Structures are given as C-alpha cells and as structure tokens.
CSV table of C-alpha atoms in Angstrom, one decimal:
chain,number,residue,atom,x,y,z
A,159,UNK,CA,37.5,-36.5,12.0
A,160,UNK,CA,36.4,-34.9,8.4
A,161,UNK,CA,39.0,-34.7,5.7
A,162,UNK,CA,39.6,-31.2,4.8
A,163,UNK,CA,38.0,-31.9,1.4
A,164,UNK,CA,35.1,-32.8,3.0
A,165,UNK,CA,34.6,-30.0,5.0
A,166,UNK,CA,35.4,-27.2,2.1
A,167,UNK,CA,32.4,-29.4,0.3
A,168,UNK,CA,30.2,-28.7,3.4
A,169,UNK,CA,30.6,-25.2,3.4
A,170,UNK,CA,30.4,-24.8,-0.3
A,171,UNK,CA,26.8,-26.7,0.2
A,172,UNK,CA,25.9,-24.3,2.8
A,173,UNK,CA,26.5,-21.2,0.5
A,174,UNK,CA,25.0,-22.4,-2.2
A,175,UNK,CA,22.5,-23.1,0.2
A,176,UNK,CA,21.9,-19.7,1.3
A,177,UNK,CA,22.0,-17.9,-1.8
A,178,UNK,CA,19.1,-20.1,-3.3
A,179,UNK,CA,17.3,-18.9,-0.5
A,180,UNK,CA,18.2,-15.1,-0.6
A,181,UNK,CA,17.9,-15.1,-4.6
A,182,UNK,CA,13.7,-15.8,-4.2
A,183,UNK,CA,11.9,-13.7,-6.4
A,184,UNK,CA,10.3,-10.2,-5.5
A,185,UNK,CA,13.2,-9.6,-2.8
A,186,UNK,CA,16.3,-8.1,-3.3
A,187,UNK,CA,19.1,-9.2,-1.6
A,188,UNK,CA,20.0,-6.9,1.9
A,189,UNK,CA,23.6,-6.1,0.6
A,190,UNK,CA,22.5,-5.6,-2.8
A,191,UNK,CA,22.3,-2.0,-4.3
A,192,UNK,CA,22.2,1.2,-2.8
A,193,UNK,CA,15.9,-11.9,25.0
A,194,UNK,CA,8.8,-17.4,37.9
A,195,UNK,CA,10.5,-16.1,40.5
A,196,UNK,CA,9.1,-15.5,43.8
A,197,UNK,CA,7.3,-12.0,44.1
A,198,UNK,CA,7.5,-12.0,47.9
A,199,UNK,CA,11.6,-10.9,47.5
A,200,UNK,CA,12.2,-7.6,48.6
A,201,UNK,CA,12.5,-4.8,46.0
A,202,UNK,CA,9.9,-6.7,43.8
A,203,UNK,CA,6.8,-4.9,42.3
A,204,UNK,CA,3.6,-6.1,42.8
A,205,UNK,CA,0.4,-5.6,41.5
A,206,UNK,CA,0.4,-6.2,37.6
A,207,UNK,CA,-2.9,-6.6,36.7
A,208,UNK,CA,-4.9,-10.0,34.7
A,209,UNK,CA,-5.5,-9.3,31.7
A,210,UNK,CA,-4.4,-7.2,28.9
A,211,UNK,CA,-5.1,-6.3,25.4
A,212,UNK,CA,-3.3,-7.8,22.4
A,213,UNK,CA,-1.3,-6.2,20.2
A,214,UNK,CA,0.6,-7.2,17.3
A,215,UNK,CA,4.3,-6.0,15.9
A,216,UNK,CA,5.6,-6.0,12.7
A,217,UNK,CA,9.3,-5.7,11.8
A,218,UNK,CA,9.8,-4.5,8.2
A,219,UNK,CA,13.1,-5.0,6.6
A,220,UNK,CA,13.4,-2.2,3.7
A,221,UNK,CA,16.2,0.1,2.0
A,222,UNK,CA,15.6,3.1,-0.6
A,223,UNK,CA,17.4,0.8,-3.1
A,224,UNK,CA,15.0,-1.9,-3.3
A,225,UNK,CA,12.9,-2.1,-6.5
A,226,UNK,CA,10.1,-4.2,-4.9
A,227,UNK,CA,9.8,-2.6,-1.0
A,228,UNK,CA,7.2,-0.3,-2.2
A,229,UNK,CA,4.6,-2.7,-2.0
A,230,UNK,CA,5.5,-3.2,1.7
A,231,UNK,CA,4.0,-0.2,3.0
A,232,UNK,CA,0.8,-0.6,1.4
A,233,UNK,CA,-0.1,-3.7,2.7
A,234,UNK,CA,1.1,-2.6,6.2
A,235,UNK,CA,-1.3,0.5,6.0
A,236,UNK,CA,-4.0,-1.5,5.0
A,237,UNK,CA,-3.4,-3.7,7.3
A,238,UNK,CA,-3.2,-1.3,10.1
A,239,UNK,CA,-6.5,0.2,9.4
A,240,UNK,CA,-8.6,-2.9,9.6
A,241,UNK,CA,-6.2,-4.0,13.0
A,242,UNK,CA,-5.7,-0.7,14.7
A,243,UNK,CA,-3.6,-2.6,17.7
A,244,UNK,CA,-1.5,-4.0,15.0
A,245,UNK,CA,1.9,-1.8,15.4
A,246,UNK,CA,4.0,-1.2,12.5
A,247,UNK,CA,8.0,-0.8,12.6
A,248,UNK,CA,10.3,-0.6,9.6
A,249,UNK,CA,14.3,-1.3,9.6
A,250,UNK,CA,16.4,0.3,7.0
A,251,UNK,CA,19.1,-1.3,5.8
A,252,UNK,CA,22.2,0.3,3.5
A,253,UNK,CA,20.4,3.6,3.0
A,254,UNK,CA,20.4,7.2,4.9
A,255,UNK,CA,18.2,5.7,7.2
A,256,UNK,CA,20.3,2.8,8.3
A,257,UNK,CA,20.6,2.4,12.1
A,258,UNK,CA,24.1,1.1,11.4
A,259,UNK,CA,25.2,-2.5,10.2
A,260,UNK,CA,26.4,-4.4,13.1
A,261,UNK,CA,23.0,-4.1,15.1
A,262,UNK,CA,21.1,-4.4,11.9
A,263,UNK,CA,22.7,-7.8,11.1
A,264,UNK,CA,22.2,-8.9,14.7
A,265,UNK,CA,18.6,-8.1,14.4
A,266,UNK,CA,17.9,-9.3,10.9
A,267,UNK,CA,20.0,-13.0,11.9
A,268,UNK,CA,18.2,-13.3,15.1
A,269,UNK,CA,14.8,-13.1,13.1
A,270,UNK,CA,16.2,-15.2,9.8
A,271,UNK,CA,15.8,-12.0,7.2
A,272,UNK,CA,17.7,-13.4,4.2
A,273,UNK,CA,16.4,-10.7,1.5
A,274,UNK,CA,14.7,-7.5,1.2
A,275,UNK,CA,11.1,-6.9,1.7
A,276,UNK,CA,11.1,-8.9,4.4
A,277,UNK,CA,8.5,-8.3,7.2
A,278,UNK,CA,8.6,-10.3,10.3
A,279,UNK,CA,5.2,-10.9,12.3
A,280,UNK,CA,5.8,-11.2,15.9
A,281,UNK,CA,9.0,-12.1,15.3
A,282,UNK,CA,8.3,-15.4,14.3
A,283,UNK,CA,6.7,-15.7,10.7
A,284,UNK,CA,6.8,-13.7,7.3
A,285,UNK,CA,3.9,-11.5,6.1
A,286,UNK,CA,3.4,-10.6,2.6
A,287,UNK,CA,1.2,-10.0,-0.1
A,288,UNK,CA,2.3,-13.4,-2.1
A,289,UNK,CA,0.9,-16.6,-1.5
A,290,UNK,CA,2.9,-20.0,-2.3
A,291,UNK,CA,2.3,-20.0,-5.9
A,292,UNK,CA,4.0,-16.4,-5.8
A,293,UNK,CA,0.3,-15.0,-6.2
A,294,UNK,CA,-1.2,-12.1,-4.9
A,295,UNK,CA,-3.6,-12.5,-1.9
A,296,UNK,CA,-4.2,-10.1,0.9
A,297,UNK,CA,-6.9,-12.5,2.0
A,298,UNK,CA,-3.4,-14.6,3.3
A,299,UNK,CA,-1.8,-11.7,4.9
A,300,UNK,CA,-5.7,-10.4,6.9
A,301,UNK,CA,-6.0,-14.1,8.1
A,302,UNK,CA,-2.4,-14.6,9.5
A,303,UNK,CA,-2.8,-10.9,11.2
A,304,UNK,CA,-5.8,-12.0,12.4
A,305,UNK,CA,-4.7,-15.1,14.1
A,306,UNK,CA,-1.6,-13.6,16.5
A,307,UNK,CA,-4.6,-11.1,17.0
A,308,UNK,CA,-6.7,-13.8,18.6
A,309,UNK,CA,-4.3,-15.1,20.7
A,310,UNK,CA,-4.2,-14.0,24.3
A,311,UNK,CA,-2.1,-11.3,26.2
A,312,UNK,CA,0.0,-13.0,29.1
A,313,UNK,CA,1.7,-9.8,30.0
A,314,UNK,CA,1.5,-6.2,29.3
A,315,UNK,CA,3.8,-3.0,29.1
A,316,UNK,CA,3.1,0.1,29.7
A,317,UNK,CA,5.7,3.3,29.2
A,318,UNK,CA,6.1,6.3,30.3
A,319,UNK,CA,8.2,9.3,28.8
A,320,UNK,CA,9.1,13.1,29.2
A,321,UNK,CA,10.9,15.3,26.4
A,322,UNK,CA,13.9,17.3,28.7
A,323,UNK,CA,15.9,19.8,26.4
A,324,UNK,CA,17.1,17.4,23.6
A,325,UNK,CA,16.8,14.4,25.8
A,326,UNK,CA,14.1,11.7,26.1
A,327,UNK,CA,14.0,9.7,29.2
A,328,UNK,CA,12.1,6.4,29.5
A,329,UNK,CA,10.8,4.2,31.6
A,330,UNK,CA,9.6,0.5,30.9
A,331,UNK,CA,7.3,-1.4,33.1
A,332,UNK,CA,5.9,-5.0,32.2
A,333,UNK,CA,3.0,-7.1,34.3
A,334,UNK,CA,3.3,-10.1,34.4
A,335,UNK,CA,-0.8,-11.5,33.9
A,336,UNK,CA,0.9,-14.9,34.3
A,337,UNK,CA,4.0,-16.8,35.0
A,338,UNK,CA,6.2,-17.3,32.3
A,339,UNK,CA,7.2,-20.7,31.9
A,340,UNK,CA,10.1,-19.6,29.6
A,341,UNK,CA,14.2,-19.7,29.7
A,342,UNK,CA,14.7,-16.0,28.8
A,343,UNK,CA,11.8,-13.3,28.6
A,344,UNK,CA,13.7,-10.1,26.6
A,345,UNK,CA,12.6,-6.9,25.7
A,346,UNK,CA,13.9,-4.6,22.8
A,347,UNK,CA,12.5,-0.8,22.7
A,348,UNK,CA,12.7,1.4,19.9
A,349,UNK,CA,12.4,4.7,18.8
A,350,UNK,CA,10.5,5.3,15.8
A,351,UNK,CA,10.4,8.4,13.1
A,352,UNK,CA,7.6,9.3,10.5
A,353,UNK,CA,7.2,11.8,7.5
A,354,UNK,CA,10.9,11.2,6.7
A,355,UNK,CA,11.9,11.8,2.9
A,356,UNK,CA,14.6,10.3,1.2
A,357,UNK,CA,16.8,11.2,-2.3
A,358,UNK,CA,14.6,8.3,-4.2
A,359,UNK,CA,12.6,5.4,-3.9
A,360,UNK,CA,13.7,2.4,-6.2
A,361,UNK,CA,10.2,1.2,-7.8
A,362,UNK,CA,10.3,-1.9,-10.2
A,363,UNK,CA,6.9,-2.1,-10.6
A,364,UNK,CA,6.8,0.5,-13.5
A,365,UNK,CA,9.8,-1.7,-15.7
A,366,UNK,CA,8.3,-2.6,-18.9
A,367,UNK,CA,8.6,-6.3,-18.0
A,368,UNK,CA,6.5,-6.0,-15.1
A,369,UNK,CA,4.2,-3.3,-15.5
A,370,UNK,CA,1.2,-5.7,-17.1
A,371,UNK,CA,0.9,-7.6,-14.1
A,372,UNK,CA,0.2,-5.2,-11.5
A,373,UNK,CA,-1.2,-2.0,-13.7
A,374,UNK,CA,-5.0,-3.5,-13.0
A,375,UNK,CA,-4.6,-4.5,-9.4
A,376,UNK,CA,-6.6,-1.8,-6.5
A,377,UNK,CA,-3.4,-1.8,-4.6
A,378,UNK,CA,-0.3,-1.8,-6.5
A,379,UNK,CA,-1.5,-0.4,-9.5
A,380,UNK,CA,-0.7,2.8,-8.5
A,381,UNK,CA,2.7,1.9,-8.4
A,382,UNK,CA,3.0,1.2,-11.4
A,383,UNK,CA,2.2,5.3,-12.8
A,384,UNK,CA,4.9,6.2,-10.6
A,385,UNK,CA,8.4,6.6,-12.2
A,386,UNK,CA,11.6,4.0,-11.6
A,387,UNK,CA,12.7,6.3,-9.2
A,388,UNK,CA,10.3,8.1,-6.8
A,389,UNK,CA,11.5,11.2,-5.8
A,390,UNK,CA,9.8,12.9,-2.3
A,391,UNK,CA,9.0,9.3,-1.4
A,392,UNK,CA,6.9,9.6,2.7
A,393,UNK,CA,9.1,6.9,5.2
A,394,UNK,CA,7.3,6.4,8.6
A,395,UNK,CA,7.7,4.4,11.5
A,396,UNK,CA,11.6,4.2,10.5
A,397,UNK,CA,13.3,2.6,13.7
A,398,UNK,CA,16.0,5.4,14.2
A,399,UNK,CA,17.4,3.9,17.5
A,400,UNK,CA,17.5,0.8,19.3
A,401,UNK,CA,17.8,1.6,22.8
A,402,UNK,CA,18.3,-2.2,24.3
A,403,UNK,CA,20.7,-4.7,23.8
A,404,UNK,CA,20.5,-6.1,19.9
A,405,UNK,CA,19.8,-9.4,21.1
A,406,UNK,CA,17.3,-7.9,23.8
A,407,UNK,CA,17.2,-6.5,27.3
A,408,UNK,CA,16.9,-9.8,29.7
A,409,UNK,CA,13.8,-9.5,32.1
A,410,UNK,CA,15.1,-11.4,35.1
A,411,UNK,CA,13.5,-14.8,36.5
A,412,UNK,CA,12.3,-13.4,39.5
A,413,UNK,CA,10.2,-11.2,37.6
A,414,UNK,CA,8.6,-14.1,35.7
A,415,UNK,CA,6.2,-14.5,38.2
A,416,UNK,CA,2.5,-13.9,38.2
A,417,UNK,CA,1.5,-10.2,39.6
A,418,UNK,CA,5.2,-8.9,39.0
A,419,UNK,CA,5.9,-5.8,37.2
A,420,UNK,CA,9.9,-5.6,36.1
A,421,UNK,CA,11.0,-1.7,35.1
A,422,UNK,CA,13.9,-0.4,33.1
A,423,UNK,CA,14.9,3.3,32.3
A,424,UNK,CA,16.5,4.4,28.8
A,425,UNK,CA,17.6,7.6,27.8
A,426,UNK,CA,18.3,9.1,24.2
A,427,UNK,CA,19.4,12.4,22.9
A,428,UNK,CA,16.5,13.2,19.8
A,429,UNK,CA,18.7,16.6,18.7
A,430,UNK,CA,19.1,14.8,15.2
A,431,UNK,CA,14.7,13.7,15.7
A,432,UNK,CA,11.8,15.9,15.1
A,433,UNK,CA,9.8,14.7,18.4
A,434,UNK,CA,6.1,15.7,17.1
A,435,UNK,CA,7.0,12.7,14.3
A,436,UNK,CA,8.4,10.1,16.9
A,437,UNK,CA,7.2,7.2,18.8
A,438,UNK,CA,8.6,4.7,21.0
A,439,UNK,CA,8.7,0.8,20.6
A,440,UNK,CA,8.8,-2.0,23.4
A,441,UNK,CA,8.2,-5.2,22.8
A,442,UNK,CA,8.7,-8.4,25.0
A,443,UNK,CA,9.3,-11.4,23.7
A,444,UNK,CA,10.5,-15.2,25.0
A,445,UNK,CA,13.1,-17.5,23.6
A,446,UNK,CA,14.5,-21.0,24.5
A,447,UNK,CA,17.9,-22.6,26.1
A,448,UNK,CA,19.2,-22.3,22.5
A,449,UNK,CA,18.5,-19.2,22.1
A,450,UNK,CA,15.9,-19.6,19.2
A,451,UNK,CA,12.6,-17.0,19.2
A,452,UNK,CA,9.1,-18.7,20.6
A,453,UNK,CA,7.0,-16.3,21.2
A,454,UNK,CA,6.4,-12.7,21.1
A,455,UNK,CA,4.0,-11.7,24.3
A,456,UNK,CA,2.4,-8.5,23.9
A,457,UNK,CA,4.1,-4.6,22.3
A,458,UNK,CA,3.4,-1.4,23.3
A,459,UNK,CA,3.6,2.1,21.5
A,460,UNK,CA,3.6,5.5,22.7
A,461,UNK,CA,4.0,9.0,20.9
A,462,UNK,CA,7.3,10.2,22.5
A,463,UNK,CA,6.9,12.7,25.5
A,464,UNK,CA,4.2,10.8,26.2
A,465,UNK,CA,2.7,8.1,28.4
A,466,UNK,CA,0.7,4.8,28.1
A,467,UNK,CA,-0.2,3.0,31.2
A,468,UNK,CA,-1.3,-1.0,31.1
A,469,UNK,CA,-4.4,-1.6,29.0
C-alpha cells in the first residue's frame, strides 16, 4: 500500500502534468477568460446498401474569449472548400454560445481537448495550422484532411427531418455496408446554427508583440488589421444542442451486422433557433472495451426541415 506521502506526490506530478500540457502556446486554456448481430431477428431492418461516400467531421473547440480561435475558422473554410464532404462543427465553451458545462466537459474529456483552439479530426487527431516546430503550414493540415478522406466508408447515415410549429422531429437511420467488428458503435447528433453574432471576438493577432509575424501571411494577415476586440464578429456551424447521450447514443450489437439499418428518433424545440440558419449533425463512431475512441465511420449533415437519404 502507498504512504500517503507518496500518493499526494503522485497527484501533484499529475497536475503539474496537465498544466504543461494545457499551457502550449497559441491556445488558451478552456476555463481561462471570458459510443454483428444476426439480421434474420424479427423487427430488424434490412437492406442497407454497400458502399457509401466518405465524409469527414471536424469538432472545433472555441470561446469569444480566446485571443488565438480566430485563426480556426479560416483554416476550416479553406479547408471546406477544397473538401466539400468535409463537415465542420464548432463547440463553444464559457461564452453566450455555451451549450452548458457539464456536457461540454464530457465531450471535450472524451476527445482529450486540454486548451482552446482545439479542433478534433474524426475524433481522433488534432488539426491545425502549426506544424511541430510551432510553424505555419496548411500543406500539414490539406494532407491529414486528405488522408481520413481516402479512407473507406463502412456504414452510412442518412436523416430525415420535418419543422412542426416550433418543433423539429428527427429520425436517424444507419446501414451498415459491413459488419462492425467493434465493442460499442455510438452515434452523437447535433444541431447546428450559422450567421450567429456575438458582443466581441478576442483577437491577439493585432497585439504589438505579435503583429510582425503574421501581418505578411495570405491567411491570417487579415487578422491582424482587425482591432483586439472584433465587434459584429460571423459564428457558424455553432453546435446549439446535443440531442444524444454526451458520451453517445449506443447502436445495439444486433445491428452491427452487414445489410442492417438501426433507426432512432429525436425531437427538439428550435423557438430560441432561426431554422433557415440550422443544420443537423450525426455522426457514428466506434470505441473499445475501455471505452477509448478508434474510429469515427462515416457523418452526415442535413439543413434542418430537411432530408438526406444514404449516399
């Protein structure tokens, strides 16, 4: 058994552990300023088709208090036009547009977010404009896009929606192209806003200090003519609502099955939403016995009202 004295030093290594990591530069801190049965069983959907097309989520971690998120969005965009299937979703955290701590924190620990920018590429690996050498190189960020790209679609979702009054009703439906050969298969949907303005942007990259090294750059130079504080600032694809679980929806093993299609309804109430600027998010993805993220399979988005079948 461990003296007491060696276990206070064990935890005092593991802070000191974690704030190196959260105190990298270019990222503020997030509390700084401002987841193969057998189809034959009754009640079981058949049909799913083969093959699918890929597409690619990102999860950006932002907040209208951090200095360097504005560079985020840029890159995204850019992104996004080169990599049309490449679907872009941004998480506020301790700001107006805040979709509340508790699932925030569940979402940002399942995913390993430790500062702000932080954008998560299928779940599983960070996408940025920096290299290792703290550099900038979009070359880095095109070629790592371009990879999860490549890789190919075992499953596809396709979602249907209807606007009734000030309620949106959902339904979910994922093929299964192949069996899944995973412990749990999950799925998280979201509903998304655009065209959403905040008080002020926080924007280091016009400080004195830092103004020199970005002033002459295509993309971020801009920035840089832009005051500390960016008033009439343009959010969009803010995640307003998380509709599943925080830790995911499960998908049940008899659905892992080649040729199944697993459904699930969700409703919201979009009174406090301007529907022409929303969209809706769902996104399957796999994890192990422990519990850890391996995979993200295939996302699907949808402007809300509307419907996207399998593709």
């Amino acid at each position: 058994m461990q003296s007491k004295s060696i276990q206070c030093l064990s935890a005092i290594s593991l802070i000191l552990g974690i704030m190196f990591i959260t105190s990298c530069s270019k990222k503020d801190n997030a509390n700084g300023p401002g987841g193969g049965g057998d189809t034959t069983k009754p009640g079981i959907e058949t049909g799913a088709p083969e093959t699918y097309t890929k597409k690619v989520l990102v999860e950006e971690f932002t907040g209208t208090w951090c200095g360097w998120c504005p560079r985020m969005p840029i890159l995204l965009e850019k992104l996004h036009k080169k990599y049309p299937n490449l679907i872009v979703t941004a998480f506020h955290g301790s700001d107006t547009f805040d979709i509340g701590k508790d699932i925030r924190s569940t979402i940002e620990e399942k995913l390993g977010v430790q500062g702000y920018p932080t954008s998560k590429l299928e779940r599983v690996t960070d996408l940025d404009w920096y290299d290792n050498s703290n550099n900038i190189n979009f070359g880095q960020a095109d070629s790592l896009v371009n990879t999860f790209m490549k890789k190919k679609a075992v499953l596809g979702v396709a979602i249907n929606s209807a606007v009734k009054g000030n309620t949106l009703d959902i339904t979910v439906k994922v093929g299964m192209g192949q069996a899944l050969n995973i412990t749990k298969a999950k799925i998280m949907v979201y509903i998304l806003e655009s065209e959403l303005t905040g008080p002020r942007q926080t924007n280091y990259y016009s400080d004195p200090q830092v103004i020199n090294d970005y002033k002459n750059d295509p993309d971020l130079g801009p920035l840089t003519k832009l005051s500390h504080y960016i008033t009439g600032y343009t959010y969009n694809h803010v995640i307003r609502k998380v509709l599943t679980d925080a830790k995911g929806d499960e998908i049940p093993a008899a659905y892992k099955a080649k040729g199944a299609i697993y459904s699930k309804d969700y409703s919201v109430d979009i009174s406090k939403y301007k529907a022409a600027n929303c969209q809706l998010i769902a996104v399957v993805y796999g994890q192990d016995d422990e519990g850890k993220l391996v995979e993200t399979y295939n996302t699907q988005v949808v402007v809300a009202g509307q419907s996207q079948k399998f593709d």
